[in-house]
Amino acid sequence: ALLWWPAALAGHLGERYHVVDGLDVHLGITAVEQVKDHPGVLPKGKNLHHVLVALFDRRAGQRVDGAEVAGRVSELGLVGNERVMAATETAGAVSYCNYFAMSTGQTFELSFSIRLPGQPRVHRTTFVHRHQH
């Protein structure tokens, strides 16, 4: 019964942009060694990557500040770790980010739960990423 699952997700492999309930969600993934001028102390560890989501209100065309975002990165079919995505301002723009381990050659699900300011509803989206480097 689960044989359809990897095939269904394969259609979303490599996507970096989703529209969820009027919200534009953009995904960025960078090796920790390549993160420059980032506020705070960079963590150390094997295969660590900086995972970032930028949120935009599609109707207003403006970046979303003040959201509560949680991210979960897991190898395909596994549970993985969920972390709060910290709101970080860079060059006057707010994004939500944290660090996750991702090994080369593996396929990952990156799932995000997003609660917009003043709203009880949680918006969810999942990206599928085949990690190449």
Coordinates of N, CA, C and O in Angstrom, one line a residue:
A1 N 0.8 -1.2 0.0 CA 0.0 0.0 0.0 C 0.9 1.3 0.0 O 0.4 2.3 -0.5
L2 N 2.1 1.2 0.5 CA 2.9 2.4 0.6 C 3.8 2.5 -0.6 O 4.6 3.4 -0.7
L3 N 3.7 1.6 -1.6 CA 4.5 1.7 -2.8 C 4.3 3.0 -3.6 O 5.1 3.5 -4.3
W4 N 3.1 3.5 -3.6 CA 2.7 4.7 -4.3 C 3.4 6.0 -3.7 O 3.7 6.9 -4.4
W5 N 3.8 5.9 -2.4 CA 4.3 7.1 -1.7 C 5.5 7.7 -2.3 O 5.5 8.9 -2.7
P6 N 6.6 6.9 -2.5 CA 7.8 7.5 -3.1 C 7.6 8.0 -4.5 O 8.1 9.1 -4.9
A7 N 6.7 7.3 -5.3 CA 6.4 7.8 -6.7 C 5.7 9.1 -6.6 O 5.9 10.0 -7.4
A8 N 4.7 9.2 -5.7 CA 3.9 10.5 -5.6 C 4.8 11.6 -5.2 O 4.7 12.7 -5.7
L9 N 5.7 11.4 -4.3 CA 6.6 12.5 -3.9 C 7.7 12.9 -4.9 O 8.1 14.0 -5.0
A10 N 8.0 11.9 -5.8 CA 9.0 12.2 -6.8 C 8.6 13.4 -7.7 O 9.4 14.1 -8.2
G11 N 7.3 13.5 -7.9 CA 6.8 14.7 -8.7 C 7.2 16.0 -8.1 O 7.2 17.0 -8.8
H12 N 7.5 16.1 -6.8 CA 7.8 17.3 -6.1 C 9.3 17.4 -5.8 O 9.7 18.4 -5.2
L13 N 10.1 16.5 -6.2 CA 11.5 16.5 -6.0 C 12.2 17.7 -6.5 O 12.0 18.1 -7.7
G14 N 12.9 18.4 -5.7 CA 13.7 19.6 -6.1 C 12.9 20.9 -6.1 O 13.5 21.9 -6.4
E15 N 11.6 20.9 -5.8 CA 10.9 22.1 -5.7 C 11.4 23.0 -4.6 O 11.8 22.5 -3.5
R16 N 11.4 24.3 -4.8 CA 11.9 25.3 -3.8 C 10.9 26.3 -3.5 O 11.1 27.3 -2.8
Y17 N 9.7 26.1 -4.0 CA 8.6 27.2 -3.9 C 7.3 26.5 -3.9 O 7.0 25.6 -4.7
H18 N 6.4 26.8 -2.9 CA 5.0 26.3 -2.8 C 4.1 27.5 -2.5 O 4.5 28.5 -1.9
V19 N 2.9 27.4 -2.9 CA 1.8 28.3 -2.6 C 0.9 27.5 -1.6 O 0.4 26.4 -2.0
V20 N 0.7 28.0 -0.4 CA -0.1 27.4 0.6 C -1.1 28.4 1.2 O -0.8 29.3 1.8
D21 N -2.4 28.2 0.8 CA -3.5 29.0 1.4 C -3.2 30.5 1.2 O -3.3 31.3 2.2
G22 N -2.8 30.9 0.1 CA -2.5 32.4 -0.2 C -1.1 32.8 0.4 O -0.9 34.0 0.4
L23 N -0.3 31.9 0.7 CA 1.0 32.2 1.3 C 2.1 31.6 0.4 O 2.0 30.4 0.0
D24 N 3.0 32.4 -0.1 CA 4.1 32.0 -0.9 C 5.2 31.5 0.1 O 5.7 32.3 0.9
V25 N 5.7 30.3 -0.1 CA 6.7 29.7 0.8 C 7.9 29.4 -0.1 O 7.8 28.6 -1.0
H26 N 9.1 30.0 0.2 CA 10.3 29.8 -0.6 C 11.3 29.1 0.4 O 11.5 29.5 1.5
L27 N 12.0 28.1 -0.2 CA 12.9 27.3 0.6 C 14.3 27.5 0.1 O 14.6 27.6 -1.1
G28 N 15.3 27.6 1.1 CA 16.7 27.7 0.8 C 17.5 26.8 1.6 O 17.1 26.6 2.8
I29 N 18.5 26.1 1.1 CA 19.3 25.2 1.8 C 20.8 25.5 1.4 O 21.1 25.5 0.3
T30 N 21.6 25.7 2.5 CA 23.0 26.0 2.3 C 23.8 25.3 3.3 O 23.5 25.2 4.5
A31 N 25.0 24.8 2.9 CA 25.9 24.1 3.8 C 26.4 25.2 4.8 O 26.5 26.3 4.5
V32 N 26.5 24.7 6.1 CA 26.9 25.7 7.2 C 28.2 26.4 6.8 O 28.3 27.6 7.1
E33 N 29.1 25.8 6.2 CA 30.4 26.4 5.8 C 30.2 27.6 4.9 O 31.1 28.4 4.8
Q34 N 29.1 27.6 4.2 CA 28.9 28.7 3.2 C 28.1 29.8 3.7 O 27.8 30.8 3.0
V35 N 27.6 29.7 4.9 CA 26.8 30.8 5.5 C 27.7 31.9 6.0 O 28.5 31.7 6.9
K36 N 27.6 33.0 5.4 CA 28.4 34.2 5.8 C 27.6 35.3 6.4 O 26.4 35.4 6.0
D37 N 28.1 36.0 7.3 CA 27.4 37.2 7.9 C 26.1 36.8 8.5 O 25.2 37.7 8.5
H38 N 26.0 35.6 9.0 CA 24.7 35.2 9.7 C 24.8 35.6 11.1 O 25.8 35.4 11.8
P39 N 23.7 36.2 11.7 CA 23.8 36.6 13.1 C 23.9 35.4 14.0 O 23.4 34.3 13.7
G40 N 24.6 35.5 15.1 CA 24.8 34.4 16.0 C 26.0 33.5 15.7 O 26.7 33.7 14.7
V41 N 26.1 32.5 16.5 CA 27.2 31.6 16.4 C 26.8 30.4 15.5 O 25.7 29.8 15.7
L42 N 27.6 30.1 14.5 CA 27.3 29.0 13.7 C 27.6 27.7 14.4 O 28.6 27.5 15.0
P43 N 26.6 26.7 14.3 CA 26.9 25.4 15.0 C 27.9 24.6 14.2 O 28.2 24.8 13.1
K44 N 28.5 23.6 14.9 CA 29.4 22.7 14.3 C 28.9 21.3 14.4 O 28.2 21.0 15.3
G45 N 29.1 20.6 13.3 CA 28.7 19.2 13.3 C 28.8 18.7 11.9 O 28.9 19.4 10.9
K46 N 28.6 17.4 11.8 CA 28.8 16.7 10.5 C 27.5 16.9 9.6 O 26.4 16.7 10.1
N47 N 27.7 17.2 8.4 CA 26.6 17.4 7.4 C 25.6 18.4 7.7 O 24.4 18.4 7.3
L48 N 25.9 19.5 8.5 CA 25.0 20.5 8.9 C 24.7 21.4 7.8 O 25.6 21.9 7.1
H49 N 23.4 21.8 7.7 CA 22.9 22.7 6.6 C 22.0 23.7 7.2 O 21.2 23.4 8.1
H50 N 22.1 24.9 6.7 CA 21.2 26.0 7.1 C 20.0 25.9 6.2 O 20.1 26.0 5.0
V51 N 18.8 25.7 6.8 CA 17.6 25.6 6.1 C 16.8 26.9 6.4 O 16.6 27.2 7.6
L52 N 16.3 27.5 5.4 CA 15.6 28.8 5.5 C 14.3 28.8 4.7 O 14.2 28.2 3.6
V53 N 13.3 29.4 5.3 CA 12.0 29.6 4.6 C 11.7 31.1 4.6 O 11.8 31.7 5.7
A54 N 11.3 31.6 3.5 CA 10.9 33.0 3.4 C 9.4 32.9 3.0 O 9.0 32.2 2.2
L55 N 8.6 33.8 3.7 CA 7.2 33.7 3.6 C 6.7 35.1 3.1 O 7.1 36.1 3.5
F56 N 5.7 35.0 2.1 CA 5.1 36.2 1.5 C 3.6 36.0 1.5 O 3.1 35.0 1.1
D57 N 2.9 37.1 1.9 CA 1.5 37.2 1.7 C 1.2 37.4 0.2 O 1.6 38.5 -0.3
R58 N 0.6 36.4 -0.4 CA 0.4 36.5 -1.9 C -0.4 37.7 -2.3 O -0.1 38.3 -3.3
R59 N -1.5 38.0 -1.6 CA -2.4 39.1 -1.9 C -1.7 40.4 -1.8 O -1.8 41.3 -2.6
A60 N -1.0 40.6 -0.6 CA -0.4 41.9 -0.3 C 1.0 42.0 -1.0 O 1.5 43.1 -1.2
G61 N 1.6 40.9 -1.4 CA 2.9 40.9 -2.0 C 4.0 41.3 -1.1 O 5.0 41.8 -1.5
Q62 N 3.7 41.2 0.2 CA 4.7 41.6 1.2 C 5.2 40.4 2.0 O 4.5 39.4 2.2
R63 N 6.5 40.5 2.5 CA 7.1 39.5 3.3 C 6.3 39.4 4.7 O 5.9 40.4 5.2
V64 N 6.2 38.2 5.2 CA 5.5 37.9 6.4 C 6.4 38.0 7.6 O 7.4 37.2 7.7
D65 N 6.2 38.9 8.5 CA 7.0 39.0 9.8 C 6.1 38.5 10.9 O 4.9 38.5 10.9
G66 N 6.7 38.0 12.0 CA 6.0 37.6 13.2 C 5.3 36.3 13.1 O 4.5 35.9 14.0
A67 N 5.6 35.4 12.1 CA 5.0 34.1 12.1 C 5.7 33.2 13.1 O 6.8 33.4 13.5
E68 N 5.0 32.1 13.4 CA 5.7 31.0 14.2 C 5.8 29.9 13.2 O 4.9 29.4 12.6
V69 N 7.1 29.4 13.0 CA 7.4 28.4 12.1 C 8.2 27.3 12.7 O 9.1 27.5 13.5
A70 N 7.8 26.0 12.5 CA 8.5 24.9 12.9 C 8.9 24.1 11.7 O 8.1 24.0 10.7
G71 N 10.1 23.5 11.7 CA 10.5 22.7 10.5 C 10.9 21.3 11.0 O 11.5 21.1 12.1
R72 N 10.7 20.3 10.1 CA 11.1 19.0 10.4 C 11.8 18.5 9.1 O 11.3 18.6 8.0
V73 N 13.0 18.0 9.3 CA 13.8 17.4 8.2 C 14.0 16.0 8.5 O 14.5 15.6 9.6
S74 N 13.6 15.1 7.6 CA 13.7 13.7 7.8 C 14.1 13.0 6.5 O 13.7 13.4 5.4
E75 N 14.9 11.9 6.6 CA 15.1 11.1 5.4 C 13.7 10.5 5.1 O 12.9 10.2 5.9
L76 N 13.5 10.3 3.8 CA 12.3 9.7 3.3 C 11.8 8.5 4.1 O 12.6 7.6 4.2
G77 N 10.6 8.6 4.6 CA 10.1 7.5 5.4 C 10.4 7.4 6.8 O 9.9 6.6 7.6
L78 N 11.3 8.3 7.3 CA 11.6 8.4 8.7 C 11.0 9.6 9.4 O 10.5 10.5 8.7
V79 N 11.1 9.7 10.7 CA 10.4 10.7 11.5 C 11.2 12.0 11.4 O 10.7 13.1 11.2
G80 N 12.5 12.0 11.7 CA 13.4 13.2 11.7 C 13.2 14.0 12.9 O 12.5 13.7 13.9
N81 N 13.8 15.2 12.9 CA 13.8 16.1 14.0 C 13.0 17.4 13.7 O 13.2 17.9 12.6
E82 N 12.2 17.8 14.6 CA 11.5 19.1 14.4 C 12.1 20.1 15.3 O 12.5 19.9 16.4
R83 N 12.3 21.3 14.7 CA 12.9 22.4 15.4 C 12.1 23.7 15.1 O 11.5 23.9 14.0
V84 N 12.2 24.6 16.1 CA 11.6 25.9 15.8 C 12.5 26.6 14.8 O 13.7 26.6 14.9
M85 N 11.9 27.3 13.8 CA 12.6 28.0 12.8 C 12.7 29.5 13.4 O 11.7 30.1 13.5
A86 N 13.9 29.9 13.7 CA 14.0 31.3 14.3 C 13.9 32.4 13.2 O 14.4 32.3 12.1
A87 N 13.1 33.4 13.6 CA 13.0 34.6 12.7 C 14.3 35.3 12.8 O 14.8 35.6 13.8
T88 N 14.9 35.5 11.6 CA 16.2 36.1 11.4 C 16.1 37.3 10.4 O 15.6 37.0 9.3
E89 N 16.6 38.4 10.8 CA 16.6 39.5 9.8 C 17.9 39.7 9.2 O 19.0 39.8 9.8
T90 N 17.9 39.7 7.9 CA 19.1 39.9 7.1 C 18.8 40.9 6.0 O 17.9 40.7 5.2
A91 N 19.6 42.0 6.0 CA 19.4 43.1 5.0 C 18.0 43.6 5.0 O 17.4 43.9 4.0
G92 N 17.4 43.7 6.2 CA 16.1 44.2 6.4 C 14.9 43.3 6.1 O 13.8 43.7 6.1
A93 N 15.2 42.0 5.7 CA 14.1 41.1 5.4 C 14.2 39.9 6.4 O 15.2 39.4 6.8
V94 N 13.0 39.5 6.9 CA 12.8 38.5 7.8 C 12.6 37.1 7.1 O 11.8 37.0 6.2
S95 N 13.4 36.1 7.5 CA 13.3 34.7 7.1 C 13.3 33.9 8.4 O 13.6 34.4 9.4
Y96 N 12.9 32.6 8.2 CA 12.8 31.7 9.3 C 13.8 30.6 9.1 O 13.8 29.9 8.0
C97 N 14.7 30.3 10.0 CA 15.8 29.3 9.7 C 16.2 28.6 11.0 O 16.0 28.9 12.1
N98 N 16.9 27.4 10.7 CA 17.6 26.6 11.7 C 18.5 25.7 10.9 O 18.7 25.8 9.7
Y99 N 19.2 24.9 11.7 CA 20.2 24.0 11.1 C 19.8 22.5 11.3 O 19.3 22.1 12.3
F100 N 20.0 21.8 10.2 CA 19.7 20.4 10.2 C 20.8 19.6 9.5 O 21.4 20.1 8.5
A101 N 21.0 18.3 9.9 CA 21.9 17.4 9.2 C 21.3 16.8 8.0 O 20.2 16.3 8.1
M102 N 22.0 16.8 6.9 CA 21.6 16.2 5.7 C 22.8 15.5 5.0 O 23.7 16.2 4.6
S103 N 22.7 14.2 4.8 CA 23.8 13.5 4.2 C 23.7 13.5 2.7 O 22.6 13.4 2.1
T104 N 24.8 13.5 2.0 CA 24.9 13.5 0.5 C 24.2 12.2 0.0 O 24.5 11.1 0.6
G105 N 23.5 12.3 -1.1 CA 22.9 11.2 -1.7 C 21.6 10.7 -1.1 O 21.0 9.8 -1.7
Q106 N 21.1 11.3 -0.1 CA 19.8 10.9 0.5 C 18.7 11.8 0.1 O 18.9 13.0 -0.3
T107 N 17.5 11.3 0.1 CA 16.3 12.1 -0.2 C 15.6 12.5 1.1 O 15.4 11.6 2.0
F108 N 15.3 13.7 1.3 CA 14.7 14.2 2.5 C 13.3 14.9 2.3 O 13.1 15.5 1.2
E109 N 12.5 14.8 3.3 CA 11.3 15.6 3.4 C 11.6 16.7 4.3 O 12.1 16.5 5.4
L110 N 11.2 17.9 3.9 CA 11.4 19.1 4.7 C 9.9 19.7 4.9 O 9.3 20.2 4.0
S111 N 9.4 19.4 6.1 CA 8.0 19.8 6.4 C 8.0 21.0 7.3 O 8.8 21.1 8.3
F112 N 7.1 22.0 7.0 CA 7.0 23.2 7.8 C 5.6 23.4 8.2 O 4.6 23.2 7.4
S113 N 5.4 23.8 9.5 CA 4.2 24.2 10.1 C 4.3 25.7 10.3 O 5.2 26.2 10.9
I114 N 3.3 26.5 9.8 CA 3.4 27.9 9.8 C 2.1 28.5 10.4 O 1.0 28.2 9.9
R115 N 2.3 29.3 11.5 CA 1.1 30.0 12.1 C 1.4 31.5 11.9 O 2.4 32.0 12.4
L116 N 0.5 32.1 11.2 CA 0.6 33.5 10.9 C 0.2 34.4 12.1 O -0.6 33.9 12.9
P117 N 0.7 35.6 12.2 CA 0.4 36.4 13.4 C -1.1 36.6 13.5 O -1.8 37.0 12.5
G118 N -1.6 36.4 14.7 CA -3.1 36.7 15.0 C -4.0 35.7 14.4 O -5.2 35.9 14.4
Q119 N -3.5 34.5 13.9 CA -4.4 33.5 13.3 C -4.2 32.2 14.0 O -3.0 31.8 14.2
P120 N -5.2 31.5 14.3 CA -5.1 30.2 15.0 C -4.7 29.0 14.0 O -4.2 28.0 14.5
R121 N -5.1 29.2 12.8 CA -4.8 28.1 11.8 C -3.4 27.9 11.5 O -2.6 28.8 11.4
V122 N -3.0 26.6 11.4 CA -1.6 26.2 11.0 C -1.6 25.8 9.6 O -2.4 24.9 9.2
H123 N -0.7 26.4 8.8 CA -0.5 26.1 7.4 C 0.6 25.1 7.3 O 1.6 25.3 8.0
R124 N 0.5 24.1 6.5 CA 1.6 23.1 6.4 C 2.0 22.9 4.9 O 1.1 22.9 4.0
T125 N 3.3 22.6 4.7 CA 3.8 22.3 3.4 C 5.0 21.4 3.6 O 5.7 21.5 4.6
T126 N 5.2 20.6 2.6 CA 6.4 19.6 2.6 C 7.1 19.7 1.2 O 6.5 19.6 0.2
F127 N 8.4 19.9 1.3 CA 9.3 19.9 0.1 C 10.0 18.5 0.1 O 10.3 18.0 1.2
V128 N 10.3 18.0 -1.0 CA 11.2 16.8 -1.2 C 12.5 17.2 -1.8 O 12.5 17.9 -2.8
H129 N 13.6 16.8 -1.2 CA 14.9 17.3 -1.6 C 15.9 16.1 -1.7 O 16.1 15.4 -0.7
R130 N 16.5 15.9 -2.8 CA 17.5 14.9 -3.0 C 18.8 15.7 -2.8 O 19.2 16.6 -3.6
H131 N 19.5 15.4 -1.7 CA 20.7 16.1 -1.3 C 21.9 15.7 -2.1 O 22.3 14.5 -2.0
Q132 N 22.5 16.6 -2.9 CA 23.6 16.2 -3.8 C 25.0 16.6 -3.3 O 26.0 16.2 -3.8
H133 N 25.1 17.5 -2.3 CA 26.4 18.0 -1.9 C 26.5 18.3 -0.4 O 25.5 18.4 0.3

